[in-house]
Amino acid sequence: MKQIILITDGCSNVGISPVVAAAEAKAKGIIIHVIGVLDAGEIGELGASEIDEIAAAGGGMSRTVQPSRLSQTMQMMTRKTVVQTIQQVVGQELRSILGQTTKLEALPPEQRSEVVRVIDDLTETADLKVALLIDASASMKPKLPAVKEAIYDLQLSLQSRMGESLLSVFHFPGNVSGDQEVEMDFGWTRDLANLNRLFYKLNMKGTTPTGPALLKVVEFMNGSADDTYRSKHNAAGDRPKADSRIRSSEDGIFGDYVV
């Protein structure tokens, strides 16, 4: 199962609509969840509207949260979408066996309990890939500590599952000049032990190319990038290869931010 969790304050302003990009992701089997860490006032209202539209087009959930609630929300979204996907698969199998109108609620209690047990087991054992896509525009700078905590907590949550859980991390825009829509900070990895070094500096400036960034991450998740890009922290110590579409930096997501 593949999903993207987009963390943003909304109001994209460059390139393809993020709603269109999210719909394309859904068509390719990737669910888009959006967490809005919004400001007050009219700008926050505009951002909230865009966030809801992106999630609806991407078949996922949207939540608007305070920074202090970001970690719990990311974990909730990840687990809930896994359960929903497994329920859909199990439901399709039931209908193919018992008839097109059969629903879980219509089964006898004993059979229903067995189906629920299977769903619970699969929730913990199914393979899962989660890509975090983080808005690194200037308005997100005050939310940086919450983003850091949320990534750590999500990684711990994924590591507690029995199934294989891989996490990748991206941010956008890729640089100040805006010619790179997105930058990969970690390719697929089970271990973010070196994550802390990414958080000591970040150049949070520039435009907000949310749509183009989503498309690049979708390409990474579904294309040859699965084989091309590697985590810089894998066992062999290999650094990820980069091309003009997705840049992987030496310092990562927080490469130019000084505290």
mmCIF file of C-alpha atoms in Angstrom:
data_model
loop_
_atom_site.group_PDB
_atom_site.id
_atom_site.type_symbol
_atom_site.label_atom_id
_atom_site.label_comp_id
_atom_site.label_asym_id
_atom_site.label_seq_id
_atom_site.Cartn_x
_atom_site.Cartn_y
_atom_site.Cartn_z
ATOM 1 C CA MET A 1 0.000 0.000 0.000
ATOM 2 C CA LYS A 2 1.281 3.411 -0.968
ATOM 3 C CA GLN A 3 0.366 6.793 0.413
ATOM 4 C CA ILE A 4 1.632 10.351 0.487
ATOM 5 C CA ILE A 5 1.178 12.564 3.524
ATOM 6 C CA LEU A 6 1.380 16.204 2.484
ATOM 7 C CA ILE A 7 2.102 18.702 5.263
ATOM 8 C CA THR A 8 1.343 22.258 4.173
ATOM 9 C CA ASP A 9 -0.367 25.511 5.018
ATOM 10 C CA GLY A 10 -2.014 25.584 1.596
ATOM 11 C CA CYS A 11 -2.113 28.318 -1.034
ATOM 12 C CA SER A 12 -0.010 26.753 -3.791
ATOM 13 C CA ASN A 13 0.997 29.283 -6.428
ATOM 14 C CA VAL A 14 3.165 27.586 -9.075
ATOM 15 C CA GLY A 15 2.500 25.004 -11.767
ATOM 16 C CA ILE A 16 -0.249 22.430 -12.123
ATOM 17 C CA SER A 17 -3.123 22.482 -9.640
ATOM 18 C CA PRO A 18 -2.418 20.209 -6.665
ATOM 19 C CA VAL A 19 -6.014 18.975 -6.951
ATOM 20 C CA VAL A 20 -5.322 17.690 -10.471
ATOM 21 C CA ALA A 21 -2.035 16.174 -9.278
ATOM 22 C CA ALA A 22 -3.804 14.412 -6.402
ATOM 23 C CA ALA A 23 -6.397 12.943 -8.770
ATOM 24 C CA GLU A 24 -3.592 11.579 -10.941
ATOM 25 C CA ALA A 25 -1.953 10.026 -7.883
ATOM 26 C CA LYS A 26 -5.197 8.298 -6.916
ATOM 27 C CA ALA A 27 -5.583 6.934 -10.449
ATOM 28 C CA LYS A 28 -2.122 5.384 -10.059
ATOM 29 C CA GLY A 29 -2.967 3.703 -6.764
ATOM 30 C CA ILE A 30 -1.490 6.242 -4.341
ATOM 31 C CA ILE A 31 -3.657 7.805 -1.633
ATOM 32 C CA ILE A 32 -3.039 11.457 -0.750
ATOM 33 C CA HIS A 33 -3.617 12.658 2.807
ATOM 34 C CA VAL A 34 -3.202 16.330 3.626
ATOM 35 C CA ILE A 35 -2.446 17.850 7.007
ATOM 36 C CA GLY A 36 -2.939 21.590 7.189
ATOM 37 C CA VAL A 37 -0.936 23.569 9.721
ATOM 38 C CA LEU A 38 -2.702 26.829 9.077
ATOM 39 C CA ASP A 39 -2.439 30.468 10.000
ATOM 40 C CA ALA A 40 -5.382 32.564 11.128
ATOM 41 C CA GLY A 41 -7.356 34.926 8.919
ATOM 42 C CA GLU A 42 -8.229 34.935 5.229
ATOM 43 C CA ILE A 43 -5.001 33.233 4.129
ATOM 44 C CA GLY A 44 -5.691 30.368 6.492
ATOM 45 C CA GLU A 45 -9.229 30.013 5.148
ATOM 46 C CA LEU A 46 -7.963 29.843 1.572
ATOM 47 C CA GLY A 47 -5.377 27.276 2.588
ATOM 48 C CA ALA A 48 -7.993 25.128 4.329
ATOM 49 C CA SER A 49 -10.168 25.069 1.216
ATOM 50 C CA GLU A 50 -7.281 23.903 -0.962
ATOM 51 C CA ILE A 51 -6.280 21.252 1.571
ATOM 52 C CA ASP A 52 -9.772 19.739 1.585
ATOM 53 C CA GLU A 53 -9.912 19.697 -2.213
ATOM 54 C CA ILE A 54 -6.513 17.987 -2.557
ATOM 55 C CA ALA A 55 -7.447 15.222 -0.112
ATOM 56 C CA ALA A 56 -10.841 14.665 -1.751
ATOM 57 C CA ALA A 57 -9.255 14.323 -5.186
ATOM 58 C CA GLY A 58 -6.558 12.025 -3.806
ATOM 59 C CA GLY A 59 -8.976 9.676 -2.055
ATOM 60 C CA GLY A 60 -7.549 10.482 1.359
ATOM 61 C CA MET A 61 -8.287 12.454 4.483
ATOM 62 C CA SER A 62 -7.647 16.071 5.358
ATOM 63 C CA ARG A 63 -7.108 17.459 8.809
ATOM 64 C CA THR A 64 -6.369 20.945 10.059
ATOM 65 C CA VAL A 65 -4.280 20.815 13.199
ATOM 66 C CA GLN A 66 -2.323 22.878 15.641
ATOM 67 C CA PRO A 67 1.417 22.132 15.545
ATOM 68 C CA SER A 68 1.166 20.314 18.874
ATOM 69 C CA ARG A 69 -1.240 17.776 17.343
ATOM 70 C CA LEU A 70 0.707 17.080 14.162
ATOM 71 C CA SER A 71 2.361 13.841 15.309
ATOM 72 C CA GLN A 72 -0.850 12.169 16.476
ATOM 73 C CA THR A 73 -2.663 13.214 13.306
ATOM 74 C CA MET A 74 -0.022 11.710 11.003
ATOM 75 C CA GLN A 75 -0.128 8.388 12.840
ATOM 76 C CA MET A 76 -3.932 8.337 12.840
ATOM 77 C CA MET A 77 -4.121 9.027 9.114
ATOM 78 C CA THR A 78 -1.588 6.343 8.288
ATOM 79 C CA ARG A 79 -3.308 3.644 10.316
ATOM 80 C CA LYS A 80 -6.824 4.590 9.241
ATOM 81 C CA THR A 81 -6.024 4.470 5.540
ATOM 82 C CA VAL A 82 -4.424 1.035 5.928
ATOM 83 C CA VAL A 83 -7.559 -0.264 7.647
ATOM 84 C CA GLN A 84 -9.809 1.275 4.999
ATOM 85 C CA THR A 85 -7.798 -0.196 2.128
ATOM 86 C CA ILE A 86 -7.812 -3.668 3.665
ATOM 87 C CA GLN A 87 -11.551 -3.430 4.347
ATOM 88 C CA GLN A 88 -12.125 -2.586 0.699
ATOM 89 C CA VAL A 89 -10.030 -5.546 -0.483
ATOM 90 C CA VAL A 90 -11.695 -7.969 1.937
ATOM 91 C CA GLY A 91 -15.123 -6.621 0.978
ATOM 92 C CA GLN A 92 -14.416 -7.204 -2.698
ATOM 93 C CA GLU A 93 -13.327 -10.770 -1.959
ATOM 94 C CA LEU A 94 -16.476 -11.397 0.078
ATOM 95 C CA ARG A 95 -18.703 -10.107 -2.698
ATOM 96 C CA SER A 96 -16.929 -12.271 -5.268
ATOM 97 C CA ILE A 97 -17.493 -15.345 -3.094
ATOM 98 C CA LEU A 98 -20.873 -14.686 -1.505
ATOM 99 C CA GLY A 99 -22.525 -12.358 -3.983
ATOM 100 C CA GLN A 100 -22.280 -8.759 -5.122
ATOM 101 C CA THR A 101 -24.681 -7.428 -2.487
ATOM 102 C CA THR A 102 -22.947 -9.042 0.488
ATOM 103 C CA LYS A 103 -21.630 -6.647 3.117
ATOM 104 C CA LEU A 104 -19.717 -7.326 6.316
ATOM 105 C CA GLU A 105 -22.686 -6.270 8.436
ATOM 106 C CA ALA A 106 -24.879 -8.878 6.728
ATOM 107 C CA LEU A 107 -22.719 -11.824 7.811
ATOM 108 C CA PRO A 108 -23.627 -13.992 10.813
ATOM 109 C CA PRO A 109 -21.845 -12.852 14.014
ATOM 110 C CA GLU A 110 -19.305 -15.701 14.002
ATOM 111 C CA GLN A 111 -18.294 -15.124 10.386
ATOM 112 C CA ARG A 112 -18.231 -11.375 10.898
ATOM 113 C CA SER A 113 -15.880 -11.767 13.867
ATOM 114 C CA GLU A 114 -13.527 -13.887 11.775
ATOM 115 C CA VAL A 115 -13.457 -11.313 8.983
ATOM 116 C CA VAL A 116 -12.722 -8.535 11.489
ATOM 117 C CA ARG A 117 -9.859 -10.621 12.908
ATOM 118 C CA VAL A 118 -8.392 -11.053 9.436
ATOM 119 C CA ILE A 119 -8.628 -7.306 8.807
ATOM 120 C CA ASP A 120 -6.861 -6.568 12.099
ATOM 121 C CA ASP A 121 -4.087 -9.036 11.293
ATOM 122 C CA LEU A 122 -3.568 -7.648 7.807
ATOM 123 C CA THR A 123 -3.465 -4.113 9.168
ATOM 124 C CA GLU A 124 -0.343 -5.008 11.136
ATOM 125 C CA THR A 125 1.305 -7.325 8.589
ATOM 126 C CA ALA A 126 0.653 -5.705 5.187
ATOM 127 C CA ASP A 127 3.582 -3.943 3.526
ATOM 128 C CA LEU A 128 3.345 -0.159 3.586
ATOM 129 C CA LYS A 129 5.144 2.725 1.895
ATOM 130 C CA VAL A 130 4.648 6.269 3.172
ATOM 131 C CA ALA A 131 6.160 9.330 1.499
ATOM 132 C CA LEU A 132 6.158 12.538 3.514
ATOM 133 C CA LEU A 133 5.984 15.664 1.362
ATOM 134 C CA ILE A 134 6.696 18.785 3.377
ATOM 135 C CA ASP A 135 5.915 22.347 2.382
ATOM 136 C CA ALA A 136 9.120 24.291 3.062
ATOM 137 C CA SER A 137 7.901 27.697 1.941
ATOM 138 C CA ALA A 138 8.626 30.686 4.153
ATOM 139 C CA SER A 139 5.255 30.632 5.912
ATOM 140 C CA MET A 140 5.977 27.131 7.262
ATOM 141 C CA LYS A 141 9.113 28.177 9.157
ATOM 142 C CA PRO A 142 7.443 28.571 12.590
ATOM 143 C CA LYS A 143 6.039 25.032 12.287
ATOM 144 C CA LEU A 144 9.437 23.401 11.789
ATOM 145 C CA PRO A 145 9.812 21.959 15.317
ATOM 146 C CA ALA A 146 6.402 20.279 15.046
ATOM 147 C CA VAL A 147 7.336 18.753 11.676
ATOM 148 C CA LYS A 148 10.524 17.327 13.166
ATOM 149 C CA GLU A 149 8.683 15.727 16.079
ATOM 150 C CA ALA A 150 5.988 14.370 13.799
ATOM 151 C CA ILE A 151 8.464 12.581 11.515
ATOM 152 C CA TYR A 152 10.163 10.940 14.477
ATOM 153 C CA ASP A 153 6.879 9.774 15.959
ATOM 154 C CA LEU A 154 5.581 8.447 12.656
ATOM 155 C CA GLN A 155 8.782 6.467 12.145
ATOM 156 C CA LEU A 156 8.429 4.896 15.599
ATOM 157 C CA SER A 157 4.824 4.022 14.830
ATOM 158 C CA LEU A 158 5.783 2.343 11.539
ATOM 159 C CA GLN A 159 8.608 0.413 13.170
ATOM 160 C CA SER A 160 6.152 -1.107 15.643
ATOM 161 C CA ARG A 161 4.229 -2.826 12.839
ATOM 162 C CA MET A 162 4.951 -6.438 11.895
ATOM 163 C CA GLY A 163 4.787 -5.782 8.149
ATOM 164 C CA GLU A 164 7.503 -4.032 6.191
ATOM 165 C CA SER A 165 7.090 -0.269 6.559
ATOM 166 C CA LEU A 166 9.217 2.093 4.488
ATOM 167 C CA LEU A 167 9.347 5.867 4.820
ATOM 168 C CA SER A 168 10.700 8.510 2.453
ATOM 169 C CA VAL A 169 10.939 12.269 3.020
ATOM 170 C CA PHE A 170 10.708 15.102 0.483
ATOM 171 C CA HIS A 171 10.336 18.852 0.692
ATOM 172 C CA PHE A 172 9.372 21.610 -1.729
ATOM 173 C CA PRO A 173 10.416 23.875 -3.296
ATOM 174 C CA GLY A 174 13.737 22.167 -3.978
ATOM 175 C CA ASN A 175 15.739 25.404 -3.991
ATOM 176 C CA VAL A 176 15.308 29.149 -3.722
ATOM 177 C CA SER A 177 15.492 29.781 -7.466
ATOM 178 C CA GLY A 178 12.461 27.560 -7.989
ATOM 179 C CA ASP A 179 13.846 25.482 -10.874
ATOM 180 C CA GLN A 180 13.565 22.285 -8.822
ATOM 181 C CA GLU A 181 10.053 21.531 -7.653
ATOM 182 C CA VAL A 182 10.977 19.008 -4.990
ATOM 183 C CA GLU A 183 14.003 17.650 -3.157
ATOM 184 C CA MET A 184 14.390 14.150 -1.764
ATOM 185 C CA ASP A 185 15.889 14.036 1.713
ATOM 186 C CA PHE A 186 15.531 10.305 2.307
ATOM 187 C CA GLY A 187 14.775 7.546 -0.156
ATOM 188 C CA TRP A 188 12.980 4.440 1.093
ATOM 189 C CA THR A 189 14.323 3.570 4.502
ATOM 190 C CA ARG A 190 13.373 1.778 7.694
ATOM 191 C CA ASP A 191 15.795 3.812 9.771
ATOM 192 C CA LEU A 192 15.890 7.573 10.217
ATOM 193 C CA ALA A 193 18.656 7.438 12.812
ATOM 194 C CA ASN A 194 20.472 10.306 11.102
ATOM 195 C CA LEU A 195 17.382 12.437 10.722
ATOM 196 C CA ASN A 196 18.434 14.907 13.372
ATOM 197 C CA ARG A 197 21.241 16.337 11.284
ATOM 198 C CA LEU A 198 18.702 17.383 8.660
ATOM 199 C CA PHE A 199 17.009 19.739 11.065
ATOM 200 C CA TYR A 200 19.708 22.176 11.925
ATOM 201 C CA LYS A 201 19.283 24.413 8.907
ATOM 202 C CA LEU A 202 16.624 25.081 6.320
ATOM 203 C CA ASN A 203 16.194 27.786 3.708
ATOM 204 C CA MET A 204 12.438 28.290 3.928
ATOM 205 C CA LYS A 205 11.855 30.723 1.093
ATOM 206 C CA GLY A 206 10.458 30.821 -2.380
ATOM 207 C CA THR A 207 7.252 29.747 -4.070
ATOM 208 C CA THR A 208 4.836 26.912 -3.274
ATOM 209 C CA PRO A 209 4.791 24.401 -6.179
ATOM 210 C CA THR A 210 2.547 21.873 -4.429
ATOM 211 C CA GLY A 211 1.099 20.307 -7.593
ATOM 212 C CA PRO A 212 4.410 19.760 -9.410
ATOM 213 C CA ALA A 213 5.959 18.399 -6.202
ATOM 214 C CA LEU A 214 3.143 15.882 -5.791
ATOM 215 C CA LEU A 215 3.609 14.644 -9.353
ATOM 216 C CA LYS A 216 7.348 14.117 -8.839
ATOM 217 C CA VAL A 217 6.780 12.108 -5.674
ATOM 218 C CA VAL A 218 4.145 10.016 -7.448
ATOM 219 C CA GLU A 219 6.702 9.366 -10.182
ATOM 220 C CA PHE A 220 9.221 8.326 -7.547
ATOM 221 C CA MET A 221 6.777 5.950 -5.893
ATOM 222 C CA ASN A 222 5.471 4.287 -9.039
ATOM 223 C CA GLY A 223 8.302 4.534 -11.525
ATOM 224 C CA SER A 224 11.830 3.306 -11.983
ATOM 225 C CA ALA A 225 12.791 5.668 -9.173
ATOM 226 C CA ASP A 226 12.046 2.804 -6.779
ATOM 227 C CA ASP A 227 15.250 1.247 -8.093
ATOM 228 C CA THR A 228 17.133 4.417 -8.978
ATOM 229 C CA TYR A 229 16.928 6.392 -5.744
ATOM 230 C CA ARG A 230 18.409 4.976 -2.569
ATOM 231 C CA SER A 231 18.503 6.324 0.958
ATOM 232 C CA LYS A 232 21.772 7.971 1.817
ATOM 233 C CA HIS A 233 21.597 6.047 5.074
ATOM 234 C CA ASN A 234 21.294 2.501 3.757
ATOM 235 C CA ALA A 235 23.470 -0.314 4.979
ATOM 236 C CA ALA A 236 26.009 0.049 2.180
ATOM 237 C CA GLY A 237 26.357 3.753 2.762
ATOM 238 C CA ASP A 238 25.422 4.524 -0.848
ATOM 239 C CA ARG A 239 24.218 7.996 -1.590
ATOM 240 C CA PRO A 240 21.066 8.387 -3.655
ATOM 241 C CA LYS A 241 21.436 9.154 -7.318
ATOM 242 C CA ALA A 242 19.859 12.393 -8.423
ATOM 243 C CA ASP A 243 18.607 13.829 -11.675
ATOM 244 C CA SER A 244 17.046 17.066 -12.809
ATOM 245 C CA ARG A 245 13.581 15.962 -11.662
ATOM 246 C CA ILE A 246 14.205 15.148 -8.004
ATOM 247 C CA ARG A 247 17.182 16.610 -6.255
ATOM 248 C CA SER A 248 18.802 14.974 -3.245
ATOM 249 C CA SER A 249 20.916 17.379 -1.252
ATOM 250 C CA GLU A 250 23.970 16.926 0.902
ATOM 251 C CA ASP A 251 22.321 18.494 3.903
ATOM 252 C CA GLY A 252 18.773 17.400 3.246
ATOM 253 C CA ILE A 253 15.482 19.055 4.024
ATOM 254 C CA PHE A 254 16.927 21.588 6.415
ATOM 255 C CA GLY A 255 20.060 22.271 4.400
ATOM 256 C CA ASP A 256 20.243 26.075 4.749
ATOM 257 C CA TYR A 257 18.317 26.893 7.911
ATOM 258 C CA VAL A 258 20.431 28.188 10.768
ATOM 259 C CA VAL A 259 19.106 28.355 14.324
#
